[in-house]
Amino acid sequence: MALKNKSMYAILGILNLAPSTGYDIKKYSDKVLSGFWNENFGHIYPTLKMMLEDGMINILPGEINEKKVRYAITEKGRMEYEAWLLEETVQQPARSEFMLKLLFSSSLPREKVIFMLEDYKELHEKNVGKYLEMQKDLEQGNAIARDRVPFINAVLRRGILSGEAVIRWCDETIEEMRRA
Amino acid sequence: MALKNKSMYAILGILNLAPSTGYDIKKYSDKVLSGFWNENFGHIYPTLKMMLEDGMINILPGEINEKKVRYAITEKGRMEYEAWLLEETVQQPARSEFMLKLLFSSSLPREKVIFMLEDYKELHEKNVGKYLEMQKDLEQGNAIARDRVPFINAVLRRGILSGEAVIRWCDETIEEMRRA
DNA sequence: GGTTTCATGTAACATGTTACATGATTCT
DNA sequence: AGAATCATGTAACATGTTACATGAAACC
């Protein structure tokens, strides 16, 4: 078998919920996974092609629109996917340009640093707001399998708690910058 | 000028503190920047070469060991670096394989999910421990410019607060998984 | 009739990782 | 003497992003 990139698993996970087109996968990724995952077309389409060749997925026949290609996970794909779920996850190194900059900002005027932090805080406030919205939507229970709810909620809670921690850190650091 | 990758700025930031070899840069990156940044040799050496050609850095002459090449930031490099510090930071999309897996884990046995979360919690406990250690070292004030201390401290505080938030989230989610 | 969304895909570019090769120096 | 660390670098591979091209269908 060819390469096993992480995008493949994201795609298998999405197709395991429902057969989808490449476009659907992108939409799901942008809407639901954004915050901790991202995909782009330049990656999705070639990966789908490769997965099709490997027999992980197949094409569902006969849509209204001939241009539309809807893929479904195969038995082989599901096995690969479930093996991945059970694998140990090695954590990959993060890259935060913001933190890199901040570490090196001792020569900047303090006002500039404070401005950077306020901006960053605002961004995270917006994120937390989005997660809270999504949590409300989830409570209304829109056509989502009941057994998946605790998992979606866990992901949203993570976004909220982490975001709030960053906001508190921003406040604290802004204070510190004003004093120092 | 050629490309302006982010590694270049990390390297400029390090060289702005003190002239260093490629090896030193890697060490600094692993020790101080790890947690929010990473570099590897396969990237550092070619980038140094490119930066030398662009006149961002130069080679300090006459080391004891001829094999050792020590680079210093030039005036041009410093200007480029300071412009970067002032630039707005666009946040790049994160990719957390752990969160992706968790979202898709509704079919797994609950014990397996709890085990995953406990593992993840332990990892973050270790991280927080490391940051606390580094904070202690910082208080002892080992040859670090006084004006940089608040910035290093801010970075460490971020690591601690974020880590603690993740740990709390793990506890909460483990509880939730036991109940659901 | 015009704008937005749906839909697929490629090419060029940019970035990042791993394995390998080589050898000196320092520590135990 | 042997192991660990210092030190540089390349090649192959893997991954990821952006811009472009194309056009249908749905919405207003």
XYZ file of C-alpha atoms (C1' of nucleotides) in Angstrom:
416
model
C 0.000 0.000 0.000
C 1.019 3.545 -0.671
C 1.386 6.252 1.937
C -0.835 6.624 4.979
C -1.113 10.289 5.577
C -3.221 11.721 8.346
C -5.626 13.336 5.892
C -6.635 9.858 4.868
C -7.850 9.112 8.372
C -9.772 12.342 8.603
C -11.448 11.480 5.314
C -12.182 7.915 6.399
C -13.702 9.261 9.605
C -15.985 11.567 7.684
C -16.978 8.920 5.144
C -17.673 6.559 8.012
C -20.421 8.943 9.131
C -21.952 9.281 5.667
C -20.974 8.910 2.003
C -19.729 12.250 0.736
C -18.219 14.134 -2.167
C -14.837 15.791 -1.955
C -16.652 19.055 -1.585
C -18.715 17.710 1.328
C -15.526 16.578 3.031
C -14.086 20.057 2.761
C -17.267 21.577 4.161
C -17.382 19.173 7.087
C -13.746 19.843 7.784
C -14.264 23.604 7.758
C -17.397 23.501 9.865
C -16.921 20.708 12.364
C -13.215 19.941 12.458
C -11.918 23.495 12.221
C -10.178 24.413 15.437
C -8.168 21.225 15.482
C -8.071 20.066 11.888
C -7.986 21.425 8.347
C -8.101 20.071 4.855
C -7.873 21.754 1.475
C -8.907 20.664 -1.988
C -5.341 20.331 -3.174
C -5.027 17.547 -0.652
C -8.493 16.035 -0.583
C -8.858 15.161 -4.258
C -5.479 13.484 -4.731
C -5.952 11.610 -1.455
C -9.402 10.388 -2.517
C -7.882 9.167 -5.776
C -5.192 7.272 -3.915
C -7.694 5.816 -1.457
C -9.866 4.638 -4.325
C -6.891 2.861 -5.903
C -6.124 1.244 -2.568
C -9.701 0.043 -2.163
C -10.350 2.041 1.013
C -13.322 3.726 -0.587
C -15.583 3.247 -3.598
C -17.779 5.415 -5.759
C -21.523 5.356 -5.241
C -23.212 5.102 -8.626
C -25.969 7.132 -10.238
C -26.345 10.630 -8.842
C -28.644 13.167 -10.471
C -25.677 15.249 -11.401
C -23.058 13.280 -13.305
C -20.304 15.631 -12.265
C -20.799 14.807 -8.631
C -18.742 11.924 -7.299
C -19.907 10.503 -3.991
C -17.563 8.210 -2.129
C -18.305 5.598 0.530
C -15.980 3.779 2.916
C -15.366 0.089 2.080
C -14.860 -2.814 4.447
C -11.113 -2.501 3.925
C -11.288 1.203 4.638
C -13.253 0.619 7.810
C -10.663 -1.874 9.054
C -7.842 0.538 8.343
C -9.784 3.279 10.105
C -10.538 1.243 13.187
C -6.911 0.168 13.447
C -5.935 3.821 13.386
C -8.404 4.660 16.168
C -6.708 2.072 18.385
C -3.157 3.136 17.533
C -1.247 5.215 20.012
C -1.179 8.857 18.981
C 2.269 10.373 18.943
C 1.948 14.064 19.445
C 3.411 16.177 16.737
C 5.362 19.356 17.510
C 3.401 22.577 17.514
C 4.426 25.758 15.762
C 3.025 28.956 17.139
C 4.418 31.989 15.399
C 2.686 34.199 17.941
C 4.538 32.664 20.878
C 7.820 32.793 18.981
C 7.318 36.489 18.369
C 6.309 37.191 21.929
C 9.397 35.471 23.295
C 11.543 37.702 21.119
C 9.610 40.936 21.727
C 11.668 42.428 24.545
C 12.977 45.169 22.264
C 9.509 46.306 21.162
C 7.634 49.192 22.800
C 5.430 47.817 25.559
C 2.317 49.324 23.957
C 2.948 47.284 20.842
C 3.247 44.093 22.872
C 0.055 44.893 24.747
C -1.709 45.543 21.471
C -0.565 42.160 20.152
C -1.896 40.467 23.269
C -5.232 42.267 23.095
C -5.609 41.194 19.512
C -4.794 37.635 20.390
C -7.252 37.717 23.280
C -10.020 38.952 21.009
C -9.373 36.128 18.580
C -9.732 33.571 21.328
C -12.849 35.241 22.679
C -14.421 34.844 19.267
C -13.386 31.205 19.167
C -14.912 30.500 22.560
C -18.087 32.230 21.391
C -18.250 29.944 18.385
C -17.824 26.857 20.539
C -20.574 27.992 22.886
C -22.876 28.470 19.895
C -22.088 25.002 18.656
C -22.715 23.577 22.087
C -26.192 25.133 22.061
C -26.870 23.660 18.638
C -25.771 20.282 19.922
C -28.215 20.468 22.830
C -31.037 21.016 20.366
C -29.929 17.667 18.934
C -30.020 18.061 15.180
C -29.952 14.666 13.541
C -26.774 13.517 15.262
C -26.460 9.952 16.468
C -26.995 9.927 20.253
C -23.825 7.974 20.948
C -21.715 10.610 19.245
C -23.008 13.494 21.366
C -20.609 13.048 24.323
C -17.672 13.028 21.909
C -18.696 16.144 20.062
C -19.344 17.775 23.388
C -15.913 16.774 24.683
C -14.272 18.388 21.675
C -16.272 21.575 22.165
C -15.503 21.650 25.884
C -11.830 21.359 25.053
C -12.095 24.371 22.803
C -13.892 26.349 25.491
C -11.604 25.459 28.388
C -8.433 25.975 26.381
C -9.715 29.228 24.963
C -10.661 30.532 28.383
C -7.222 29.643 29.701
C -5.610 31.623 26.892
C -7.888 34.596 27.609
C -6.910 34.544 31.280
C -3.259 34.294 30.294
C -3.649 37.298 28.011
C -5.157 39.369 30.838
C -2.437 38.333 33.215
C 0.324 39.005 30.687
C -1.086 42.388 29.688
C -1.068 43.311 33.383
C 2.492 42.096 33.709
C 3.585 44.085 30.659
C 2.049 47.243 32.081
C 3.917 46.775 35.348
C 7.300 45.691 33.965
C 15.187 38.008 -2.201
C 14.375 34.356 -2.022
C 11.751 32.812 0.219
C 10.935 34.012 3.729
C 10.025 30.949 5.656
C 9.166 31.070 9.335
C 12.277 29.073 10.255
C 14.289 32.021 9.078
C 12.713 34.247 11.708
C 13.261 31.725 14.457
C 16.916 31.535 13.445
C 17.236 35.314 13.246
C 15.694 35.574 16.710
C 18.214 33.126 18.128
C 21.182 34.741 16.372
C 19.988 38.113 17.640
C 20.588 36.830 21.174
C 24.056 35.464 20.415
C 26.111 34.237 17.459
C 25.607 30.512 17.097
C 26.373 27.445 15.037
C 23.660 25.422 13.331
C 24.028 22.907 16.091
C 23.539 25.584 18.757
C 20.388 26.725 17.012
C 19.003 23.209 17.128
C 19.863 22.891 20.808
C 18.245 26.209 21.669
C 15.183 25.253 19.702
C 14.896 21.908 21.485
C 15.472 23.342 24.927
C 13.856 26.762 24.967
C 11.429 26.862 22.054
C 10.116 23.315 22.310
C 6.468 23.404 23.264
C 5.660 25.981 20.639
C 8.390 25.648 18.041
C 10.659 23.058 16.448
C 13.500 22.976 14.019
C 15.491 20.148 12.517
C 18.883 19.987 10.871
C 17.431 19.234 7.475
C 15.879 22.648 7.645
C 18.414 24.656 9.625
C 21.471 24.118 7.441
C 19.833 24.879 4.086
C 18.115 27.904 5.617
C 21.406 29.206 7.030
C 22.956 28.813 3.599
C 20.143 30.777 1.999
C 20.285 33.461 4.669
C 24.036 33.812 4.142
C 23.496 34.305 0.422
C 20.849 36.913 1.170
C 23.168 38.764 3.530
C 20.956 38.289 6.587
C 23.800 36.644 8.473
C 27.560 36.336 8.186
C 30.216 33.891 9.351
C 32.348 34.797 12.339
C 35.985 34.016 11.518
C 38.616 32.032 13.367
C 37.223 29.442 15.736
C 39.480 26.903 17.449
C 37.800 24.144 15.544
C 37.771 24.775 11.830
C 34.777 22.540 11.327
C 32.612 24.780 13.448
C 30.808 27.565 11.614
C 29.454 30.309 13.826
C 26.936 32.718 12.334
C 25.983 36.227 13.424
C 23.045 38.404 12.426
C 23.875 41.325 10.107
C 22.317 44.777 10.000
C 20.150 43.652 7.098
C 19.111 40.586 9.033
C 18.222 42.670 12.069
C 16.043 44.953 9.976
C 14.237 42.012 8.431
C 13.782 40.520 11.878
C 12.406 43.690 13.424
C 9.977 44.134 10.548
C 8.732 40.619 11.206
C 8.219 41.348 14.906
C 5.939 44.235 13.972
C 3.985 42.339 11.334
C 0.554 41.052 12.171
C 0.603 37.348 12.922
C -1.940 35.364 10.997
C -2.766 32.264 12.921
C -2.149 29.043 11.107
C -4.557 26.115 11.374
C -3.805 23.543 14.014
C -3.781 19.819 13.472
C -4.391 17.656 16.490
C -4.587 13.998 15.626
C -5.639 13.277 19.188
C -8.739 15.458 18.968
C -9.597 14.043 15.555
C -9.450 10.531 16.971
C -11.463 11.447 20.017
C -14.238 12.974 17.923
C -14.488 9.732 15.972
C -14.193 7.370 18.962
C -17.865 6.721 19.669
C -17.549 3.136 18.448
C -14.644 2.299 20.740
C -15.073 0.630 24.141
C -15.346 3.327 26.799
C -12.336 1.879 28.698
C -10.177 2.434 25.657
C -11.284 6.067 25.405
C -10.621 6.603 29.105
C -7.185 5.059 28.708
C -6.432 7.439 25.843
C -7.486 10.402 27.951
C -5.439 9.276 30.955
C -2.408 8.936 28.726
C -2.975 12.374 27.302
C -3.418 13.831 30.772
C -0.127 12.323 31.917
C 1.662 13.860 28.964
C 0.373 17.288 29.847
C 1.208 16.821 33.516
C 4.778 16.158 32.515
C 4.788 19.247 30.337
C 3.490 21.436 33.137
C 6.158 19.965 35.394
C 8.841 20.936 32.902
C 7.534 24.491 32.663
C 7.482 24.826 36.450
C 11.102 23.643 36.563
C 12.064 26.192 33.944
C 10.266 28.895 35.866
C 12.339 28.065 38.931
C 15.528 28.219 36.881
C 14.451 31.579 35.545
C 13.952 32.944 39.068
C 17.527 31.995 39.883
C 18.399 34.297 36.979
C 21.079 32.494 35.007
C 22.820 34.955 32.720
C 19.640 36.127 31.001
C 19.180 39.766 30.126
C 16.818 41.317 32.702
C 14.524 42.809 30.075
C 13.864 39.394 28.559
C 12.713 37.820 31.824
C 9.051 38.946 31.634
C 8.824 37.533 28.111
C 10.313 34.175 28.958
C 8.070 34.084 31.971
C 5.003 34.881 29.868
C 5.788 31.984 27.558
C 6.235 29.627 30.485
C 3.002 30.848 32.116
C 1.186 30.153 28.887
C 2.499 26.599 28.912
C 1.422 26.148 32.520
C -2.064 27.658 32.215
C -2.832 25.875 28.958
C -1.493 22.600 30.308
C -3.559 22.889 33.454
C -6.672 23.599 31.411
C -6.072 20.443 29.376
C -5.568 18.437 32.546
C -8.872 19.702 33.963
C -10.562 18.915 30.663
C -9.171 15.375 30.753
C -10.557 14.834 34.265
C -13.933 16.204 33.294
C -14.081 14.161 30.105
C -12.992 10.949 31.822
C -15.827 11.490 34.312
C -18.256 12.118 31.462
C -17.123 8.946 29.673
C -17.662 6.886 32.798
C -21.186 8.246 33.205
C -22.263 8.071 29.533
C -29.365 38.590 -14.928
C -26.022 38.431 -11.510
C -24.038 36.477 -7.403
C -23.146 32.761 -4.510
C -22.537 28.068 -3.729
C -21.613 23.599 -5.544
C -18.222 20.764 -7.667
C -13.725 18.802 -9.492
C -9.210 18.915 -10.395
C -4.040 20.224 -11.539
C 0.449 22.571 -11.264
C 3.584 25.105 -8.966
C 5.288 26.169 -4.975
C 6.625 25.839 -0.150
C 7.569 23.422 3.856
C 8.989 19.785 6.836
C 10.955 15.079 8.239
C 13.997 11.009 8.168
C 17.730 8.522 7.139
C 22.178 8.493 6.073
C 27.202 9.704 5.911
C 31.130 11.457 8.253
C 34.244 12.418 11.737
C 36.064 15.179 15.854
C 35.901 15.879 20.757
C 34.612 15.100 25.446
C 33.231 12.388 29.114
C 33.426 8.034 31.997
C 38.661 2.056 25.131
C 34.007 3.012 24.396
C 29.969 5.935 24.636
C 27.907 10.241 24.273
C 27.824 14.616 22.449
C 29.337 17.966 19.150
C 29.153 19.249 14.424
C 27.874 19.641 9.373
C 25.507 18.459 5.623
C 22.660 15.980 1.664
C 19.048 13.212 -0.557
C 14.848 11.223 -0.556
C 10.651 11.441 0.891
C 6.314 13.314 2.649
C 3.211 16.809 3.410
C 0.722 20.982 2.771
C -0.802 25.491 0.412
C -2.108 28.662 -3.320
C -3.457 29.912 -7.560
C -5.645 28.750 -11.422
C -9.084 26.710 -14.699
C -13.691 25.276 -15.544
C -18.507 25.163 -15.409
C -23.222 23.781 -13.441
C -26.935 24.784 -10.254
C -29.275 27.427 -6.861
C -30.603 31.643 -4.986
C -32.195 36.530 -5.091
